[in-house]
Amino acid sequence: MATKPALIVIRDKDNVATATRDIKAGEQVSFAVAGSPSTLTARQDVRFLHKIALRDIAPGERVYKYGAVIGEATRPIAAGEHVHVHNIRSLWGRAAN
């Protein structure tokens, strides 16, 4: 039986993934984008259903999950870093740029 991926990525443009289980800092985790398998190393612990950066994200860059913008980075976010309210802000109710 195949091992299920530790991360879910829905759309090619997603720059974060959702953890399918708790992930420990330093753990190498698997995911696939458009059917292409890949791995990354978690920089911090990431709890079940929380987000992790798939690649480096610059301050002010839009954060995509499930193909939709969920906010923008408030500081540099490195690939493998936990993505949450400490490093992104919501764009809900803000004027479009």
Tab-separated table of N, CA, C and O in Angstrom:
chain	number	residue	atom	x	y	z
A	1	MET	N	0.843	-1.186	0.000
A	1	MET	CA	0.000	0.000	0.000
A	1	MET	C	0.883	1.242	0.000
A	1	MET	O	1.845	1.322	0.740
A	2	ALA	N	0.566	2.216	-0.836
A	2	ALA	CA	1.343	3.441	-0.946
A	2	ALA	C	1.132	4.315	0.288
A	2	ALA	O	0.044	4.359	0.851
A	3	THR	N	2.185	4.990	0.688
A	3	THR	CA	2.112	5.925	1.801
A	3	THR	C	1.475	7.218	1.321
A	3	THR	O	1.833	7.731	0.272
A	4	LYS	N	0.523	7.733	2.092
A	4	LYS	CA	-0.123	8.977	1.664
A	4	LYS	C	0.833	10.148	1.886
A	4	LYS	O	1.629	10.145	2.826
A	5	PRO	N	0.754	11.147	1.025
A	5	PRO	CA	1.631	12.313	1.171
A	5	PRO	C	1.369	13.034	2.488
A	5	PRO	O	0.245	13.063	2.979
A	6	ALA	N	2.406	13.625	3.045
A	6	ALA	CA	2.284	14.374	4.292
A	6	ALA	C	1.659	15.740	4.062
A	6	ALA	O	1.186	16.375	5.000
A	7	LEU	N	1.652	16.195	2.796
A	7	LEU	CA	1.140	17.513	2.457
A	7	LEU	C	0.169	17.424	1.294
A	7	LEU	O	0.369	16.634	0.375
A	8	ILE	N	-0.852	18.267	1.328
A	8	ILE	CA	-1.819	18.350	0.231
A	8	ILE	C	-1.597	19.651	-0.520
A	8	ILE	O	-1.567	20.731	0.085
A	9	VAL	N	-1.439	19.547	-1.834
A	9	VAL	CA	-1.345	20.703	-2.725
A	9	VAL	C	-2.442	20.523	-3.765
A	9	VAL	O	-2.501	19.491	-4.430
A	10	ILE	N	-3.316	21.505	-3.930
A	10	ILE	CA	-4.453	21.377	-4.834
A	10	ILE	C	-4.176	21.974	-6.211
A	10	ILE	O	-4.490	21.385	-7.231
A	11	ARG	N	-3.568	23.146	-6.271
A	11	ARG	CA	-3.347	23.841	-7.546
A	11	ARG	C	-1.861	24.101	-7.774
A	11	ARG	O	-1.096	24.295	-6.824
A	12	ASP	N	-1.473	24.153	-9.037
A	12	ASP	CA	-0.081	24.405	-9.409
A	12	ASP	C	0.450	25.712	-8.836
A	12	ASP	O	1.623	25.812	-8.498
A	13	LYS	N	-0.405	26.741	-8.735
A	13	LYS	CA	0.073	28.042	-8.260
A	13	LYS	C	0.161	28.143	-6.741
A	13	LYS	O	0.652	29.138	-6.220
A	14	ASP	N	-0.295	27.111	-6.013
A	14	ASP	CA	-0.200	27.140	-4.552
A	14	ASP	C	1.259	27.273	-4.125
A	14	ASP	O	2.133	26.577	-4.649
A	15	ASN	N	1.518	28.171	-3.184
A	15	ASN	CA	2.868	28.267	-2.638
A	15	ASN	C	2.923	27.804	-1.181
A	15	ASN	O	3.962	27.875	-0.541
A	16	VAL	N	1.776	27.319	-0.676
A	16	VAL	CA	1.724	26.632	0.607
A	16	VAL	C	0.940	25.337	0.426
A	16	VAL	O	0.151	25.194	-0.505
A	17	ALA	N	1.187	24.405	1.338
A	17	ALA	CA	0.465	23.134	1.347
A	17	ALA	C	-0.134	22.942	2.732
A	17	ALA	O	0.279	23.593	3.701
A	18	THR	N	-1.090	22.023	2.843
A	18	THR	CA	-1.735	21.705	4.103
A	18	THR	C	-1.195	20.383	4.621
A	18	THR	O	-1.121	19.399	3.874
A	19	ALA	N	-0.819	20.356	5.895
A	19	ALA	CA	-0.285	19.137	6.513
A	19	ALA	C	-1.409	18.138	6.762
A	19	ALA	O	-2.452	18.494	7.314
A	20	THR	N	-1.205	16.891	6.360
A	20	THR	CA	-2.198	15.838	6.576
A	20	THR	C	-1.999	15.125	7.908
A	20	THR	O	-2.752	14.224	8.262
A	21	ARG	N	-0.947	15.546	8.627
A	21	ARG	CA	-0.628	14.993	9.954
A	21	ARG	C	0.336	15.968	10.622
A	21	ARG	O	0.824	16.896	9.982
A	22	ASP	N	0.605	15.762	11.903
A	22	ASP	CA	1.623	16.571	12.574
A	22	ASP	C	2.983	16.271	11.943
A	22	ASP	O	3.306	15.112	11.647
A	23	ILE	N	3.769	17.326	11.739
A	23	ILE	CA	5.099	17.211	11.139
A	23	ILE	C	6.094	17.828	12.114
A	23	ILE	O	5.847	18.902	12.667
A	24	LYS	N	7.220	17.159	12.314
A	24	LYS	CA	8.254	17.635	13.231
A	24	LYS	C	9.320	18.438	12.489
A	24	LYS	O	9.640	18.150	11.336
A	25	ALA	N	9.890	19.435	13.161
A	25	ALA	CA	10.996	20.210	12.604
A	25	ALA	C	12.113	19.259	12.189
A	25	ALA	O	12.428	18.299	12.900
A	26	GLY	N	12.672	19.492	10.996
A	26	GLY	CA	13.750	18.661	10.484
A	26	GLY	C	13.287	17.455	9.688
A	26	GLY	O	14.088	16.795	9.031
A	27	GLU	N	11.989	17.167	9.725
A	27	GLU	CA	11.438	16.016	9.004
A	27	GLU	C	11.326	16.324	7.510
A	27	GLU	O	10.903	17.409	7.118
A	28	GLN	N	11.717	15.371	6.697
A	28	GLN	CA	11.536	15.514	5.254
A	28	GLN	C	10.153	14.960	4.914
A	28	GLN	O	9.822	13.836	5.286
A	29	VAL	N	9.343	15.766	4.218
A	29	VAL	CA	7.963	15.394	3.914
A	29	VAL	C	7.729	15.392	2.408
A	29	VAL	O	8.377	16.101	1.661
A	30	SER	N	6.775	14.573	1.994
A	30	SER	CA	6.483	14.419	0.571
A	30	SER	C	5.202	15.135	0.184
A	30	SER	O	4.312	15.332	1.002
A	31	PHE	N	5.151	15.530	-1.092
A	31	PHE	CA	3.961	16.144	-1.667
A	31	PHE	C	4.076	16.018	-3.180
A	31	PHE	O	5.103	15.601	-3.701
A	32	ALA	N	3.006	16.351	-3.876
A	32	ALA	CA	3.035	16.338	-5.337
A	32	ALA	C	2.337	17.589	-5.855
A	32	ALA	O	1.319	18.015	-5.306
A	33	VAL	N	2.902	18.167	-6.919
A	33	VAL	CA	2.291	19.301	-7.603
A	33	VAL	C	2.080	18.871	-9.041
A	33	VAL	O	3.028	18.472	-9.717
A	34	ALA	N	0.822	18.896	-9.480
A	34	ALA	CA	0.461	18.471	-10.842
A	34	ALA	C	1.007	17.080	-11.137
A	34	ALA	O	1.505	16.811	-12.224
A	35	GLY	N	0.951	16.207	-10.153
A	35	GLY	CA	1.386	14.826	-10.333
A	35	GLY	C	2.877	14.595	-10.221
A	35	GLY	O	3.337	13.464	-10.262
A	36	SER	N	3.659	15.655	-10.059
A	36	SER	CA	5.113	15.522	-9.921
A	36	SER	C	5.483	15.452	-8.442
A	36	SER	O	5.277	16.422	-7.704
A	37	PRO	N	6.041	14.314	-7.996
A	37	PRO	CA	6.390	14.178	-6.579
A	37	PRO	C	7.587	15.044	-6.209
A	37	PRO	O	8.471	15.296	-7.031
A	38	SER	N	7.580	15.495	-4.963
A	38	SER	CA	8.667	16.306	-4.449
A	38	SER	C	8.750	16.125	-2.944
A	38	SER	O	7.874	15.511	-2.338
A	39	THR	N	9.800	16.674	-2.350
A	39	THR	CA	9.956	16.647	-0.893
A	39	THR	C	10.512	17.988	-0.433
A	39	THR	O	11.077	18.741	-1.218
A	40	LEU	N	10.330	18.272	0.847
A	40	LEU	CA	10.969	19.418	1.477
A	40	LEU	C	11.188	19.090	2.934
A	40	LEU	O	10.601	18.147	3.463
A	41	THR	N	12.036	19.880	3.579
A	41	THR	CA	12.334	19.673	4.992
A	41	THR	C	11.632	20.748	5.809
A	41	THR	O	11.781	21.944	5.528
A	42	ALA	N	10.870	20.316	6.819
A	42	ALA	CA	10.148	21.247	7.690
A	42	ALA	C	11.142	21.993	8.573
A	42	ALA	O	12.033	21.391	9.167
A	43	ARG	N	11.006	23.307	8.642
A	43	ARG	CA	11.892	24.143	9.460
A	43	ARG	C	11.402	24.247	10.903
A	43	ARG	O	12.185	24.523	11.797
A	44	GLN	N	10.098	24.098	11.110
A	44	GLN	CA	9.501	24.098	12.445
A	44	GLN	C	8.485	22.961	12.503
A	44	GLN	O	8.125	22.406	11.481
A	45	ASP	N	7.991	22.690	13.710
A	45	ASP	CA	6.865	21.782	13.838
A	45	ASP	C	5.672	22.410	13.125
A	45	ASP	O	5.464	23.630	13.204
A	46	VAL	N	4.906	21.603	12.418
A	46	VAL	CA	3.689	22.050	11.731
A	46	VAL	C	2.579	21.101	12.151
A	46	VAL	O	2.681	19.891	11.935
A	47	ARG	N	1.543	21.643	12.746
A	47	ARG	CA	0.431	20.816	13.223
A	47	ARG	C	-0.474	20.375	12.083
A	47	ARG	O	-0.542	21.030	11.035
A	48	PHE	N	-1.173	19.289	12.321
A	48	PHE	CA	-2.182	18.756	11.408
A	48	PHE	C	-3.090	19.890	10.929
A	48	PHE	O	-3.576	20.697	11.731
A	49	LEU	N	-3.289	19.977	9.611
A	49	LEU	CA	-4.119	20.951	8.913
A	49	LEU	C	-3.556	22.376	8.892
A	49	LEU	O	-4.209	23.281	8.381
A	50	HIS	N	-2.345	22.573	9.410
A	50	HIS	CA	-1.708	23.883	9.277
A	50	HIS	C	-0.948	23.929	7.961
A	50	HIS	O	-0.802	22.933	7.262
A	51	LYS	N	-0.446	25.120	7.616
A	51	LYS	CA	0.198	25.340	6.315
A	51	LYS	C	1.716	25.353	6.444
A	51	LYS	O	2.255	25.738	7.480
A	52	ILE	N	2.374	24.959	5.333
A	52	ILE	CA	3.827	24.985	5.236
A	52	ILE	C	4.195	25.561	3.862
A	52	ILE	O	3.510	25.285	2.877
A	53	ALA	N	5.231	26.396	3.835
A	53	ALA	CA	5.653	27.014	2.575
A	53	ALA	C	6.339	25.985	1.684
A	53	ALA	O	7.220	25.254	2.126
A	54	LEU	N	5.927	25.941	0.414
A	54	LEU	CA	6.522	25.030	-0.557
A	54	LEU	C	7.780	25.607	-1.193
A	54	LEU	O	8.598	24.893	-1.747
A	55	ARG	N	7.896	26.917	-1.138
A	55	ARG	CA	9.056	27.627	-1.702
A	55	ARG	C	9.208	28.923	-0.916
A	55	ARG	O	8.345	29.277	-0.109
A	56	ASP	N	10.297	29.625	-1.135
A	56	ASP	CA	10.489	30.914	-0.479
A	56	ASP	C	9.392	31.881	-0.942
A	56	ASP	O	9.026	31.902	-2.126
A	57	ILE	N	8.873	32.668	0.004
A	57	ILE	CA	7.829	33.654	-0.269
A	57	ILE	C	8.333	35.002	0.241
A	57	ILE	O	8.731	35.127	1.404
A	58	ALA	N	8.325	36.004	-0.622
A	58	ALA	CA	8.840	37.337	-0.281
A	58	ALA	C	7.800	38.151	0.484
A	58	ALA	O	6.593	37.941	0.322
A	59	PRO	N	8.248	39.116	1.292
A	59	PRO	CA	7.302	40.009	1.976
A	59	PRO	C	6.398	40.704	0.954
A	59	PRO	O	6.853	41.147	-0.096
A	60	GLY	N	5.113	40.753	1.241
A	60	GLY	CA	4.146	41.379	0.346
A	60	GLY	C	3.622	40.454	-0.741
A	60	GLY	O	2.637	40.782	-1.412
A	61	GLU	N	4.246	39.295	-0.914
A	61	GLU	CA	3.797	38.345	-1.939
A	61	GLU	C	2.504	37.665	-1.491
A	61	GLU	O	2.310	37.388	-0.303
A	62	ARG	N	1.613	37.433	-2.440
A	62	ARG	CA	0.359	36.749	-2.143
A	62	ARG	C	0.626	35.289	-1.784
A	62	ARG	O	1.500	34.647	-2.369
A	63	VAL	N	-0.150	34.787	-0.831
A	63	VAL	CA	-0.048	33.398	-0.396
A	63	VAL	C	-1.255	32.654	-0.960
A	63	VAL	O	-2.398	33.063	-0.745
A	64	TYR	N	-0.984	31.558	-1.693
A	64	TYR	CA	-2.029	30.775	-2.348
A	64	TYR	C	-2.168	29.403	-1.701
A	64	TYR	O	-1.180	28.685	-1.543
A	65	LYS	N	-3.402	29.064	-1.365
A	65	LYS	CA	-3.748	27.741	-0.832
A	65	LYS	C	-5.020	27.307	-1.546
A	65	LYS	O	-5.974	28.083	-1.634
A	66	TYR	N	-5.025	26.079	-2.060
A	66	TYR	CA	-6.174	25.533	-2.795
A	66	TYR	C	-6.530	26.414	-3.999
A	66	TYR	O	-7.681	26.537	-4.376
A	67	GLY	N	-5.535	27.084	-4.560
A	67	GLY	CA	-5.747	27.918	-5.739
A	67	GLY	C	-6.298	29.299	-5.458
A	67	GLY	O	-6.525	30.071	-6.379
A	68	ALA	N	-6.491	29.641	-4.183
A	68	ALA	CA	-7.057	30.944	-3.820
A	68	ALA	C	-6.077	31.727	-2.962
A	68	ALA	O	-5.309	31.154	-2.183
A	69	VAL	N	-6.123	33.054	-3.073
A	69	VAL	CA	-5.303	33.912	-2.225
A	69	VAL	C	-5.881	33.877	-0.815
A	69	VAL	O	-7.070	34.127	-0.617
A	70	ILE	N	-5.032	33.558	0.156
A	70	ILE	CA	-5.491	33.542	1.554
A	70	ILE	C	-4.866	34.672	2.358
A	70	ILE	O	-5.177	34.842	3.528
A	71	GLY	N	-3.973	35.445	1.732
A	71	GLY	CA	-3.336	36.560	2.422
A	71	GLY	C	-2.054	36.944	1.729
A	71	GLY	O	-1.809	36.563	0.584
A	72	GLU	N	-1.227	37.721	2.452
A	72	GLU	CA	0.077	38.095	1.920
A	72	GLU	C	1.112	37.977	3.025
A	72	GLU	O	0.792	38.140	4.216
A	73	ALA	N	2.335	37.680	2.610
A	73	ALA	CA	3.436	37.515	3.563
A	73	ALA	C	3.780	38.850	4.205
A	73	ALA	O	3.875	39.870	3.531
A	74	THR	N	3.966	38.851	5.525
A	74	THR	CA	4.350	40.059	6.243
A	74	THR	C	5.860	40.130	6.459
A	74	THR	O	6.367	41.152	6.918
A	75	ARG	N	6.555	39.051	6.128
A	75	ARG	CA	8.012	38.974	6.237
A	75	ARG	C	8.481	37.855	5.322
A	75	ARG	O	7.663	37.102	4.809
A	76	PRO	N	9.789	37.712	5.109
A	76	PRO	CA	10.244	36.596	4.275
A	76	PRO	C	9.859	35.256	4.924
A	76	PRO	O	9.967	35.097	6.145
A	77	ILE	N	9.379	34.338	4.100
A	77	ILE	CA	9.021	32.996	4.561
A	77	ILE	C	9.850	32.015	3.742
A	77	ILE	O	9.789	32.020	2.516
A	78	ALA	N	10.620	31.191	4.412
A	78	ALA	CA	11.484	30.227	3.726
A	78	ALA	C	10.717	28.944	3.415
A	78	ALA	O	9.780	28.572	4.138
A	79	ALA	N	11.124	28.268	2.357
A	79	ALA	CA	10.544	26.957	2.035
A	79	ALA	C	10.677	26.053	3.256
A	79	ALA	O	11.719	26.031	3.911
A	80	GLY	N	9.589	25.363	3.597
A	80	GLY	CA	9.579	24.468	4.753
A	80	GLY	C	9.157	25.123	6.050
A	80	GLY	O	9.025	24.461	7.075
A	81	GLU	N	8.903	26.434	6.018
A	81	GLU	CA	8.513	27.159	7.223
A	81	GLU	C	7.007	27.064	7.458
A	81	GLU	O	6.216	27.060	6.513
A	82	HIS	N	6.624	27.010	8.739
A	82	HIS	CA	5.224	27.035	9.133
A	82	HIS	C	4.624	28.378	8.708
A	82	HIS	O	5.221	29.430	8.940
A	83	VAL	N	3.474	28.362	8.058
A	83	VAL	CA	2.811	29.577	7.587
A	83	VAL	C	1.511	29.742	8.375
A	83	VAL	O	0.645	28.869	8.351
A	84	HIS	N	1.414	30.859	9.091
A	84	HIS	CA	0.240	31.102	9.936
A	84	HIS	C	0.176	32.608	10.219
A	84	HIS	O	0.870	33.390	9.562
A	85	VAL	N	-0.598	33.020	11.192
A	85	VAL	CA	-0.829	34.446	11.464
A	85	VAL	C	0.430	35.208	11.860
A	85	VAL	O	0.450	36.429	11.797
A	86	HIS	N	1.492	34.524	12.234
A	86	HIS	CA	2.734	35.199	12.620
A	86	HIS	C	3.541	35.674	11.408
A	86	HIS	O	4.450	36.489	11.567
A	87	ASN	N	3.208	35.194	10.192
A	87	ASN	CA	3.987	35.610	9.025
A	87	ASN	C	3.138	35.911	7.781
A	87	ASN	O	3.686	36.168	6.721
A	88	ILE	N	1.815	35.880	7.910
A	88	ILE	CA	0.927	36.346	6.833
A	88	ILE	C	-0.200	37.177	7.451
A	88	ILE	O	-0.479	37.070	8.639
A	89	ARG	N	-0.809	37.995	6.601
A	89	ARG	CA	-1.982	38.752	7.046
A	89	ARG	C	-3.085	38.538	6.021
A	89	ARG	O	-2.828	38.391	4.820
A	90	SER	N	-4.291	38.557	6.496
A	90	SER	CA	-5.460	38.403	5.637
A	90	SER	C	-5.640	39.658	4.788
A	90	SER	O	-5.290	40.764	5.211
A	91	LEU	N	-6.186	39.465	3.610
A	91	LEU	CA	-6.522	40.598	2.745
A	91	LEU	C	-8.022	40.888	2.745
A	91	LEU	O	-8.478	41.797	2.061
A	92	TRP	N	-8.783	40.108	3.500
A	92	TRP	CA	-10.231	40.333	3.579
A	92	TRP	C	-10.513	41.732	4.077
A	92	TRP	O	-9.949	42.175	5.084
A	93	GLY	N	-11.351	42.472	3.366
A	93	GLY	CA	-11.755	43.804	3.763
A	93	GLY	C	-10.743	44.893	3.463
A	93	GLY	O	-10.963	46.051	3.761
A	94	ARG	N	-9.637	44.550	2.845
A	94	ARG	CA	-8.625	45.541	2.473
A	94	ARG	C	-8.826	45.939	1.029
A	94	ARG	O	-9.268	45.148	0.207
A	95	ALA	N	-8.486	47.165	0.698
A	95	ALA	CA	-8.610	47.660	-0.681
A	95	ALA	C	-7.678	46.871	-1.588
A	95	ALA	O	-6.580	46.516	-1.196
A	96	ALA	N	-8.139	46.578	-2.797
A	96	ALA	CA	-7.307	45.865	-3.766
A	96	ALA	C	-6.142	46.746	-4.186
A	96	ALA	O	-6.273	47.948	-4.312
A	97	ASN	N	-4.996	46.114	-4.382
A	97	ASN	CA	-3.795	46.863	-4.808
A	97	ASN	C	-3.747	47.018	-6.294
A	97	ASN	O	-4.071	46.242	-7.054
